[in-house]
């Protein structure tokens, strides 16, 4: 007969943290949110870690190359969506890896034979006001000059004028030699009042561009997540159908970590995918999603470097109401974390878990960490920001951004459903929606991180690992949830926003 869980399936909103003693040394400025991304053995350091426990969801409406750069700059990781052609996903990875902590591979390139019309069309297409002019129009060609908006501002009526006639020629440029440090490059920028400094090799070929605006970004983001070459760490989502071709292209593009994007990770297809990737590539791969110890152990035994937890808890996910499959996110995280601890005690190998879904309020992130998650994956949270790839619209009197699920007809992402073949989306497991527009990623993330660090100090913890060991968590009743918010008062307009 069927197995019944005696405990109800619980969500994050049904729990609160109890305070522990806060010492005088436990202050938010001393809190570290560094956390492992991939498995490691006892006594060793993980090959990949995050500086903040945040990842953006594997979704068309959330994670492209722009989000990947923005989140890595803040210290987290994006998994660029896989529901697109292989080459376009690989190109997004290449673009994101091209941002080398201030050293940027030129993405807008021309030859001297191009015209002003080509310049204007390139700017319209990319948004870049600076273009490198190389002998062959490639990012690594011999540098012949630079075109900026100052060069063509007065010549817009001469659409057929060749670039070679109005560019700033190489002989007039201030440039740096390959091997120069970012600090030295920025010194040149400030000394010569430049907006852009090209970096060229001994043969005059363009290597990188360093922009004045990126200096401030680098200075203001001390937790940025970088690889050994000072490029941003970038992830990508894959499926269990075309993984042989897709993974090869993503690895060639420089991806740092992969994750299998699926509505249900407890499948033989995921095992086969993990085993193939491990046998043929040197790249970290996460798997999921699962909601219990059996699913966790199955994926770990297959070789998964981290495991995603959660089915049906996303704001745009309707798997539970469509199929009756899933589990309250808190219950899922608690059980999988217990299984992870048991596995660690048995083998000496620590496998990070990612809580994916069920985050409604910022404090839910801290609860997920306290319950054992090493990092969280969010879609709705990041979809609200300028850096997400969707359109910003005005609906009524409010600005919103589009947000749709990978299980929706709009995404047409049949590959994430492990049905053994191309079945198509017979029914939806996600919706097409809007989310309130919230502005830029960094300002919002700073506020969320401030809340997390403050709460951790209330719990007497300076690290995520310490929080997981010492947190005290209590169930709450429906009436205590009401008590926890503003009640029995008449709120002034905008009082909660501080305006």
mmCIF file of N, CA and C in Angstrom, residues 34-35 44 58 73 82 95 137 149 153-154 182 308 326 343 373 376 440 468 472:
data_model
loop_
_atom_site.group_PDB
_atom_site.id
_atom_site.type_symbol
_atom_site.label_atom_id
_atom_site.label_comp_id
_atom_site.label_asym_id
_atom_site.label_seq_id
_atom_site.Cartn_x
_atom_site.Cartn_y
_atom_site.Cartn_z
ATOM 1 N N UNK A 34 29.853 33.609 2.472
ATOM 2 C CA UNK A 34 30.510 32.675 1.552
ATOM 3 C C UNK A 34 29.997 31.259 1.799
ATOM 4 N N UNK A 35 29.768 30.522 0.717
ATOM 5 C CA UNK A 35 29.141 29.211 0.831
ATOM 6 C C UNK A 35 29.577 28.334 -0.333
ATOM 7 N N UNK A 44 39.089 19.700 3.047
ATOM 8 C CA UNK A 44 39.489 20.377 1.816
ATOM 9 C C UNK A 44 38.598 21.577 1.562
ATOM 10 N N UNK A 58 17.011 29.058 -13.754
ATOM 11 C CA UNK A 58 17.266 28.672 -15.142
ATOM 12 C C UNK A 58 15.998 28.965 -15.950
ATOM 13 N N UNK A 73 29.000 39.813 -10.429
ATOM 14 C CA UNK A 73 29.625 41.031 -9.914
ATOM 15 C C UNK A 73 29.257 41.244 -8.445
ATOM 16 N N UNK A 82 18.590 27.233 -20.614
ATOM 17 C CA UNK A 82 18.937 26.285 -21.661
ATOM 18 C C UNK A 82 17.859 26.064 -22.694
ATOM 19 N N UNK A 95 29.850 35.672 -23.881
ATOM 20 C CA UNK A 95 29.718 37.098 -23.591
ATOM 21 C C UNK A 95 29.949 37.372 -22.106
ATOM 22 N N UNK A 137 37.652 43.402 -38.429
ATOM 23 C CA UNK A 137 36.356 43.554 -37.775
ATOM 24 C C UNK A 137 36.085 42.549 -36.678
ATOM 25 N N UNK A 149 30.931 58.099 -29.690
ATOM 26 C CA UNK A 149 29.867 59.021 -30.104
ATOM 27 C C UNK A 149 30.408 60.404 -30.424
ATOM 28 N N UNK A 153 29.175 62.446 -33.862
ATOM 29 C CA UNK A 153 28.047 63.271 -33.419
ATOM 30 C C UNK A 153 27.701 64.350 -34.439
ATOM 31 N N UNK A 154 28.719 64.901 -35.114
ATOM 32 C CA UNK A 154 28.466 66.008 -36.043
ATOM 33 C C UNK A 154 28.360 65.521 -37.485
ATOM 34 N N UNK A 182 44.794 45.584 -13.675
ATOM 35 C CA UNK A 182 43.616 46.443 -13.708
ATOM 36 C C UNK A 182 43.898 47.770 -13.008
ATOM 37 N N UNK A 308 19.597 20.341 -6.236
ATOM 38 C CA UNK A 308 18.540 21.341 -6.076
ATOM 39 C C UNK A 308 17.306 20.694 -5.457
ATOM 40 N N UNK A 326 4.655 17.251 -5.450
ATOM 41 C CA UNK A 326 5.430 18.309 -4.826
ATOM 42 C C UNK A 326 5.466 18.156 -3.323
ATOM 43 N N UNK A 343 25.013 11.550 4.779
ATOM 44 C CA UNK A 343 25.958 11.186 3.717
ATOM 45 C C UNK A 343 27.358 11.693 4.055
ATOM 46 N N UNK A 373 20.096 24.638 3.685
ATOM 47 C CA UNK A 373 20.459 24.987 2.313
ATOM 48 C C UNK A 373 21.762 25.779 2.313
ATOM 49 N N UNK A 376 20.355 29.593 -2.298
ATOM 50 C CA UNK A 376 18.985 29.556 -2.806
ATOM 51 C C UNK A 376 18.986 29.925 -4.280
ATOM 52 N N UNK A 440 17.117 48.419 -10.074
ATOM 53 C CA UNK A 440 18.378 47.724 -10.314
ATOM 54 C C UNK A 440 18.631 46.591 -9.342
ATOM 55 N N UNK A 468 23.716 27.148 10.387
ATOM 56 C CA UNK A 468 23.141 25.821 10.215
ATOM 57 C C UNK A 468 23.337 24.959 11.464
ATOM 58 N N UNK A 472 17.978 28.054 16.022
ATOM 59 C CA UNK A 472 16.816 27.483 16.702
ATOM 60 C C UNK A 472 15.573 27.935 15.945
#
